[in-house]
Amino acid sequence: MAVTRRQILARTGASVAGIAFTGALADLFAGSSAAAEPRGGYGPLLPDPAGLLDLPAGFSYRVLSRQGDPLRSGEGTVPGRFDGMSAFAGPRGGVRLVRNHENRPDAPLAVPHVPGLVYDRGGKGGCTVLGLDAAGAVLPGAPGERVGIAGTAVNCAGGPTPWGTWLTCEETEDKAGSKGYEKDHGFVFEVDPADPQRTGAVPLTALGRFAHEAVAVDPYTGIVYETEDAFDRPFGLFYRFLPERPLGGTGSLRAGGTLEALRVPGVPDLSVVQEAGTVFDSVEWVPVPDPQAVSTPIRFQDFGRGGITHAQKLEGCYWGGRCVYFVSSFARASDGSGATHFGQVWKYDPHRRRLTLAVVFGPDTDLQLPGESPDNICLAPTGGLMVCEDGDGAQHVFGVSRRGEVYAVARGRQDIGGPGAPEWGEFAGVTFSPDGATMYVNCYTPGTTFAVTGPWR
């Protein structure tokens, strides 16, 4: 995130200490047991003698991978800038992790260029894949750690597909001929964690060329929802992609489809909506005039007399129940947004074509909760959410229960600051193993992937 703020109360009209949710968020917790959630968290964080990761009593971690080490495949060096990540079931009870590397042209540790997996010889971003056995140990050789895709740029977040692949998103609009790139960037790519050569390095161009942040796939229809994290005005859009081969499995998104952008009639900027629970019925989806943005970025294109609806800092995108949720991390009128807010979570119900402002984060409370600038979010198997922190000062992974309790789960201890000016690497890519027994999380810098086990309940 580009701003720093203390973690704040989610303003939903409830007078409950901590973060409160509207009923709209109940879908997010479908399939998890509220009774299993820890009351008051797991206890205080204990200092790690190794100086890497503080955890509550009874929990332990294993370092799975660190930047600069040799890749177990022998393909080169583990790249840096660990970002979005997801866990997939592997063979014989194991797990495969696909991990993004948000590398720009100045990155010192590029994703190694492996034949068959390179999109652009000028790109330093991409993904790596980790393979773990049933006991949680990294497998030897290529099955344990290898390149998933290379030659891409600024791989920030993405999302899993119902058929078990990862969609990695380029958060850039840079074109061929700029910054050393030989090809246009701003695409989504599919990565098969079981066999990266199967998916190669093919841009899913029909999903649009823009500063992608995250995606969520409707498991019932195959529609792909996408967020755009544009850094200047006019800000990003919320998209849906209607594939020609819905739910067609690996490679099916290459068949093309129709890209549309969300229009809320009479609302050109979502930031002006301030009250949680606000509902817009019969929202519209407008075809994108030029999905490849050949001469004009999509958010600048002409969507007709009704215009299109923008929002600043559109980031996370998640599927829950039968709805898709997307996050606007903040908006500032001084940047050109219609109004200022400190975080929104929107819910879109495809069946009803209904958009609801589910949660508003706001500074209108003197409650001092730990943490600031929440970033990556995932569902916890015991109920509630896990939230990665991305701001100044100490960096945490926090749990948020359905009862509104906020509790620290982990604190980073890797100091990347100078003498007398400590600075700790942010967390990213929090996710859980398919059986819910292990939490995986990245430290962005220095790139480190942790596996955390303990009495999750």
XYZ file of C-alpha atoms in Angstrom:
457
model
C 0.000 0.000 0.000
C 1.092 3.549 -0.668
C -0.260 5.010 2.591
C 0.396 4.296 6.243
C -2.338 4.135 8.834
C -3.124 2.352 12.051
C -5.388 -0.624 11.691
C -8.853 0.767 12.268
C -12.393 -0.134 13.075
C -14.520 -1.432 10.236
C -17.422 0.990 10.516
C -20.647 -0.910 10.064
C -22.860 0.719 12.635
C -22.198 -1.947 15.244
C -20.948 -0.795 18.646
C -18.596 -3.715 19.133
C -14.980 -3.274 20.178
C -12.730 -4.416 17.369
C -13.575 -4.934 13.708
C -17.249 -5.453 12.975
C -18.819 -6.842 9.809
C -22.138 -6.398 8.095
C -24.126 -9.535 7.385
C -22.915 -9.396 3.785
C -19.593 -10.860 4.837
C -21.147 -14.021 6.283
C -20.727 -15.714 2.897
C -16.977 -15.355 3.185
C -16.930 -17.698 6.127
C -19.035 -20.426 4.546
C -17.684 -23.862 5.355
C -15.740 -22.807 8.433
C -16.862 -23.202 12.010
C -17.325 -20.134 14.168
C -17.086 -22.340 17.229
C -13.554 -23.296 16.227
C -12.290 -19.726 16.240
C -9.859 -18.835 19.029
C -11.348 -16.422 21.558
C -8.856 -13.690 22.244
C -6.392 -15.157 19.798
C -3.576 -17.561 20.549
C -1.820 -15.532 23.232
C 1.171 -13.189 23.184
C 3.865 -13.471 20.560
C 7.111 -14.913 21.885
C 10.492 -13.597 20.702
C 12.139 -15.890 18.172
C 15.722 -16.711 19.259
C 16.645 -16.963 15.563
C 15.333 -13.459 14.907
C 13.038 -14.385 12.024
C 9.417 -14.866 13.110
C 7.707 -14.384 16.477
C 4.778 -16.737 17.125
C 2.444 -17.634 20.024
C 3.336 -20.469 22.370
C 2.761 -23.886 20.813
C 3.424 -22.689 17.260
C 6.535 -23.256 15.203
C 7.781 -22.367 11.744
C 9.899 -23.868 9.038
C 11.741 -21.769 6.452
C 10.898 -23.292 3.093
C 12.763 -20.961 0.771
C 14.925 -17.812 0.860
C 15.952 -15.386 -1.824
C 19.501 -15.792 -3.067
C 19.704 -19.504 -2.320
C 20.123 -21.946 -5.204
C 16.848 -23.217 -6.674
C 16.566 -26.913 -5.929
C 15.941 -27.505 -9.631
C 19.394 -26.180 -10.471
C 17.793 -23.542 -12.739
C 19.528 -20.650 -10.989
C 19.024 -18.506 -7.910
C 15.837 -18.051 -5.894
C 14.518 -14.628 -7.030
C 13.429 -11.897 -4.634
C 10.353 -9.796 -3.842
C 8.038 -12.592 -2.695
C 4.399 -11.556 -3.129
C 1.051 -13.282 -3.821
C 0.851 -17.031 -3.301
C -1.613 -19.922 -3.221
C -1.498 -23.525 -2.017
C -2.672 -26.512 -4.077
C -3.001 -30.208 -3.247
C 0.028 -32.206 -4.368
C 0.605 -35.934 -4.832
C 0.556 -38.350 -1.890
C -0.747 -35.808 0.610
C 1.753 -33.130 -0.325
C 1.283 -29.470 -1.206
C 2.371 -27.266 -4.095
C 2.847 -23.537 -3.568
C 2.893 -21.063 -6.455
C 4.643 -17.823 -5.478
C 4.741 -14.496 -7.314
C 7.857 -12.338 -7.629
C 6.964 -8.659 -8.026
C 10.122 -7.780 -9.936
C 10.509 -4.510 -11.785
C 13.401 -3.701 -14.143
C 15.626 -2.717 -11.193
C 15.206 -6.044 -9.392
C 18.587 -7.508 -8.358
C 17.337 -11.115 -8.310
C 15.341 -11.887 -11.451
C 13.321 -15.030 -12.030
C 15.690 -17.276 -14.040
C 14.844 -17.583 -17.719
C 14.087 -21.249 -18.354
C 13.443 -22.372 -21.949
C 9.727 -22.763 -22.620
C 8.733 -20.545 -19.686
C 9.905 -17.092 -20.819
C 7.471 -14.461 -22.094
C 9.816 -11.487 -22.586
C 13.603 -11.589 -22.462
C 13.494 -8.125 -20.878
C 11.226 -9.147 -17.992
C 12.529 -10.026 -14.529
C 9.259 -11.103 -12.873
C 7.418 -14.395 -12.760
C 6.556 -17.232 -10.409
C 8.323 -20.090 -8.685
C 6.732 -23.344 -7.539
C 7.522 -25.157 -4.289
C 6.677 -28.817 -3.741
C 6.253 -30.248 -0.240
C 5.829 -33.815 0.943
C 3.090 -34.961 3.343
C 5.323 -34.087 6.306
C 5.785 -30.519 5.051
C 9.393 -30.866 3.923
C 10.537 -29.404 0.613
C 11.088 -32.158 -1.932
C 14.554 -32.597 -3.439
C 15.405 -31.486 -6.952
C 13.025 -29.876 -9.444
C 9.828 -31.171 -7.781
C 10.831 -29.204 -4.674
C 11.519 -25.793 -6.176
C 11.514 -24.593 -9.763
C 10.539 -21.783 -12.072
C 6.828 -21.585 -12.943
C 6.978 -18.708 -15.420
C 9.577 -16.051 -16.248
C 10.031 -12.928 -18.340
C 6.912 -11.252 -16.976
C 6.759 -7.986 -15.003
C 5.598 -6.862 -11.569
C 3.752 -10.070 -10.671
C 1.747 -8.800 -7.713
C -1.272 -10.941 -6.840
C -3.621 -13.172 -8.822
C -5.938 -15.999 -7.875
C -6.498 -19.765 -8.091
C -8.788 -21.388 -10.646
C -11.391 -24.085 -9.882
C -9.299 -26.519 -11.959
C -6.173 -26.100 -9.845
C -3.963 -23.588 -11.648
C -2.749 -20.138 -10.641
C -3.529 -16.931 -12.525
C -0.641 -14.521 -11.998
C -1.241 -10.817 -12.636
C 1.107 -8.177 -14.011
C 0.572 -4.882 -12.178
C 1.906 -2.651 -14.953
C 0.930 -1.137 -18.290
C 4.462 -0.828 -19.716
C 4.767 -1.442 -23.419
C 7.443 -2.886 -25.683
C 10.359 -0.523 -26.120
C 10.135 0.934 -22.602
C 12.299 -0.044 -19.631
C 14.088 -2.723 -21.600
C 10.942 -4.690 -22.438
C 10.609 -6.357 -25.830
C 6.877 -7.071 -25.485
C 3.812 -5.340 -24.078
C 2.959 -6.051 -20.444
C -0.142 -5.786 -18.276
C -1.525 -9.288 -18.768
C -2.675 -12.337 -16.812
C -0.819 -15.632 -17.255
C -1.810 -19.153 -16.209
C 0.661 -21.325 -14.267
C 0.171 -25.063 -13.783
C 1.819 -25.954 -10.444
C 2.084 -29.616 -11.461
C 3.747 -28.979 -14.830
C 4.676 -25.364 -15.665
C 5.778 -26.352 -19.159
C 2.172 -27.322 -19.838
C 1.058 -23.705 -19.500
C 4.281 -22.089 -20.706
C 4.333 -18.292 -20.903
C 1.216 -17.387 -22.865
C -0.520 -14.086 -22.048
C -4.284 -14.378 -21.650
C -4.779 -11.312 -23.798
C -8.566 -11.442 -23.883
C -8.606 -10.717 -20.136
C -7.329 -7.239 -20.973
C -4.111 -5.278 -20.754
C -4.032 -3.053 -17.682
C -2.458 -2.883 -14.210
C -3.916 -6.134 -12.939
C -4.002 -6.785 -9.203
C -6.112 -9.844 -8.460
C -8.711 -12.182 -9.946
C -11.496 -14.434 -8.696
C -13.184 -17.159 -10.749
C -16.869 -17.902 -10.248
C -16.831 -21.682 -9.675
C -20.415 -22.014 -10.965
C -20.184 -20.061 -14.234
C -16.470 -19.696 -14.928
C -16.733 -15.907 -15.158
C -13.458 -14.246 -14.160
C -13.615 -11.056 -12.066
C -10.604 -8.730 -12.143
C -9.388 -5.671 -10.212
C -7.267 -2.870 -11.655
C -4.840 -1.044 -9.358
C -4.178 2.082 -11.421
C -1.873 4.582 -9.757
C -3.234 7.803 -11.202
C -6.499 9.443 -12.192
C -8.787 8.229 -13.648
C -8.401 5.266 -11.367
C -9.002 1.596 -12.034
C -12.076 -0.369 -13.014
C -13.704 -3.588 -11.867
C -14.007 -6.082 -14.714
C -15.624 -9.354 -15.596
C -14.468 -11.688 -18.342
C -16.991 -13.986 -20.024
C -14.932 -16.886 -21.408
C -15.752 -18.717 -24.619
C -15.020 -21.991 -22.805
C -16.254 -21.473 -19.229
C -14.804 -23.893 -16.682
C -12.935 -25.558 -19.537
C -9.837 -26.374 -17.511
C -6.180 -25.630 -18.075
C -5.585 -23.490 -21.140
C -9.277 -22.806 -21.752
C -8.969 -19.058 -21.113
C -6.762 -18.796 -24.212
C -9.894 -19.388 -26.322
C -10.916 -15.806 -25.693
C -14.120 -14.206 -24.556
C -15.682 -10.839 -23.789
C -14.232 -8.289 -21.364
C -16.659 -5.932 -19.651
C -16.355 -3.196 -17.024
C -18.716 -2.374 -14.179
C -20.961 0.660 -14.480
C -23.024 1.800 -11.515
C -25.476 4.259 -13.097
C -25.005 7.735 -11.668
C -21.889 6.755 -9.697
C -18.683 7.558 -11.605
C -16.497 6.971 -8.524
C -17.157 4.365 -5.822
C -15.275 6.439 -3.234
C -18.268 8.782 -2.844
C -20.298 5.931 -1.329
C -19.650 6.194 2.407
C -22.306 4.149 4.204
C -21.892 0.427 4.736
C -24.963 -1.440 3.567
C -25.586 0.838 0.572
C -27.102 -1.255 -2.233
C -27.172 -0.691 -5.996
C -29.543 -2.908 -7.945
C -29.329 -3.631 -11.663
C -25.751 -2.515 -12.135
C -24.512 -2.674 -15.722
C -21.641 -4.383 -17.496
C -20.284 -2.468 -20.470
C -18.089 -4.047 -23.181
C -14.532 -2.720 -23.127
C -13.909 -0.914 -26.452
C -10.257 -2.002 -26.795
C -9.178 -4.697 -24.286
C -5.590 -4.596 -25.610
C -5.312 -0.864 -24.916
C -3.354 -0.467 -28.140
C -3.345 3.321 -28.057
C -5.381 4.262 -24.984
C -5.410 2.650 -21.505
C -8.782 1.063 -20.836
C -9.708 3.390 -18.001
C -9.355 6.375 -20.396
C -11.475 4.820 -23.154
C -14.913 6.035 -24.221
C -17.664 3.945 -22.642
C -20.482 6.028 -24.037
C -22.850 8.574 -22.548
C -23.209 6.658 -19.286
C -19.468 6.626 -18.697
C -17.927 3.999 -16.436
C -17.362 3.588 -12.689
C -13.837 4.057 -11.299
C -12.269 3.400 -7.899
C -8.852 4.106 -6.421
C -6.605 1.265 -5.202
C -8.689 -1.722 -6.268
C -6.735 -4.661 -4.898
C -7.953 -7.939 -3.399
C -10.625 -9.990 -5.149
C -12.184 -13.060 -3.526
C -15.017 -15.498 -4.122
C -17.252 -16.359 -1.146
C -20.495 -18.324 -1.193
C -22.163 -17.222 -4.425
C -20.744 -13.708 -4.545
C -17.505 -11.984 -5.438
C -15.863 -9.506 -3.082
C -13.366 -6.831 -4.044
C -11.383 -4.329 -2.029
C -10.591 -0.669 -2.460
C -7.730 -0.195 -0.020
C -8.133 3.577 0.240
C -9.141 6.709 -1.660
C -7.910 10.262 -1.232
C -9.610 13.364 -2.561
C -6.177 14.986 -2.771
C -5.225 12.346 -5.361
C -8.306 13.081 -7.450
C -10.806 10.612 -5.989
C -14.357 11.837 -5.479
C -14.023 11.406 -1.715
C -11.625 10.095 0.908
C -11.973 6.750 2.619
C -9.684 4.336 4.441
C -10.853 1.093 2.928
C -13.964 -0.494 1.421
C -15.050 -4.055 0.771
C -17.671 -4.434 -1.955
C -19.883 -7.450 -2.597
C -21.314 -8.249 -6.020
C -24.121 -10.792 -6.337
C -24.146 -11.974 -9.990
C -27.563 -13.594 -9.755
C -29.259 -10.409 -8.558
C -26.913 -7.993 -10.373
C -26.642 -6.280 -7.005
C -23.642 -4.372 -5.659
C -23.390 -3.778 -1.911
C -20.871 -1.786 0.103
C -20.288 -4.471 2.690
C -17.639 -2.865 4.924
C -16.204 0.609 5.389
C -12.942 1.071 7.236
C -12.666 4.454 8.923
C -10.647 6.511 11.392
C -13.721 7.560 13.354
C -12.711 5.615 16.430
C -10.105 6.103 19.126
C -9.715 2.347 19.427
C -5.996 1.645 19.020
C -5.672 -1.768 17.474
C -2.254 -3.154 16.570
C -1.096 -2.902 13.007
C -1.488 -0.718 9.938
C -2.054 -0.928 6.185
C -3.638 -4.373 5.829
C -2.811 -5.873 2.453
C -3.137 -9.558 1.432
C -6.119 -11.374 2.960
C -7.145 -15.023 3.039
C -9.836 -17.091 4.712
C -8.709 -18.940 7.803
C -9.858 -22.586 8.004
C -10.939 -22.059 11.606
C -13.175 -19.133 10.667
C -12.503 -15.466 10.052
C -9.667 -13.932 8.088
C -5.896 -13.689 8.098
C -4.557 -10.269 7.142
C -1.011 -9.334 6.118
C 0.300 -5.973 7.245
C 2.117 -3.623 4.853
C 3.118 -0.347 6.479
C 5.697 1.335 8.684
C 7.036 -0.112 11.903
C 6.558 -3.687 13.059
C 4.958 -6.046 10.549
C 2.324 -8.607 11.565
C -0.043 -11.240 10.324
C -3.326 -10.646 12.136
C -6.346 -12.843 12.615
C -9.815 -11.302 12.513
C -12.656 -13.387 13.897
C -16.318 -13.242 12.949
C -16.931 -11.840 16.410
C -14.809 -8.812 15.539
C -11.736 -9.781 17.563
C -8.327 -8.847 16.152
C -5.308 -10.803 17.320
C -1.680 -11.096 16.285
C -0.605 -14.417 14.765
C 2.951 -13.605 13.707
C 5.451 -10.743 13.807
C 8.356 -10.341 11.400
C 11.802 -9.934 12.916
C 14.010 -9.506 9.841
C 15.394 -5.960 10.133
C 16.151 -4.468 6.704
C 16.738 -0.932 7.966
C 19.956 0.926 8.657
C 21.728 1.623 11.974
C 19.338 3.338 14.344
C 16.480 3.116 11.841
C 14.966 -0.369 12.042
C 12.595 -1.467 9.309
C 10.919 -4.827 8.952
C 9.973 -6.605 5.765
C 6.243 -6.717 5.029
C 4.211 -9.903 4.851
C 2.455 -11.092 1.687
C 0.775 -14.110 0.149
C -0.793 -15.631 3.253
C -2.553 -18.908 2.432
C -3.389 -22.249 4.042
C -2.730 -25.843 3.054
C -5.764 -27.690 1.673
C -6.207 -29.520 5.002
C -5.972 -26.267 6.989
C -3.109 -27.556 9.153
C -0.401 -25.181 7.903
C -0.305 -21.472 7.226
C 2.131 -20.341 4.541
C 3.241 -16.722 4.341
C 5.945 -14.728 2.606
C 8.198 -11.977 3.822
C 8.464 -9.684 0.787
C 12.017 -8.521 1.570
C 14.252 -10.326 2.294
C 12.268 -12.908 0.357
C 11.398 -15.721 2.760
C 8.612 -18.308 2.672
C 7.496 -19.681 6.050
C 5.322 -22.666 6.938
C 3.636 -22.166 10.334
C 2.112 -25.066 12.242
C 0.496 -25.250 15.656
C -2.807 -25.664 17.462
C -5.002 -24.000 14.851
C -8.527 -24.303 16.170
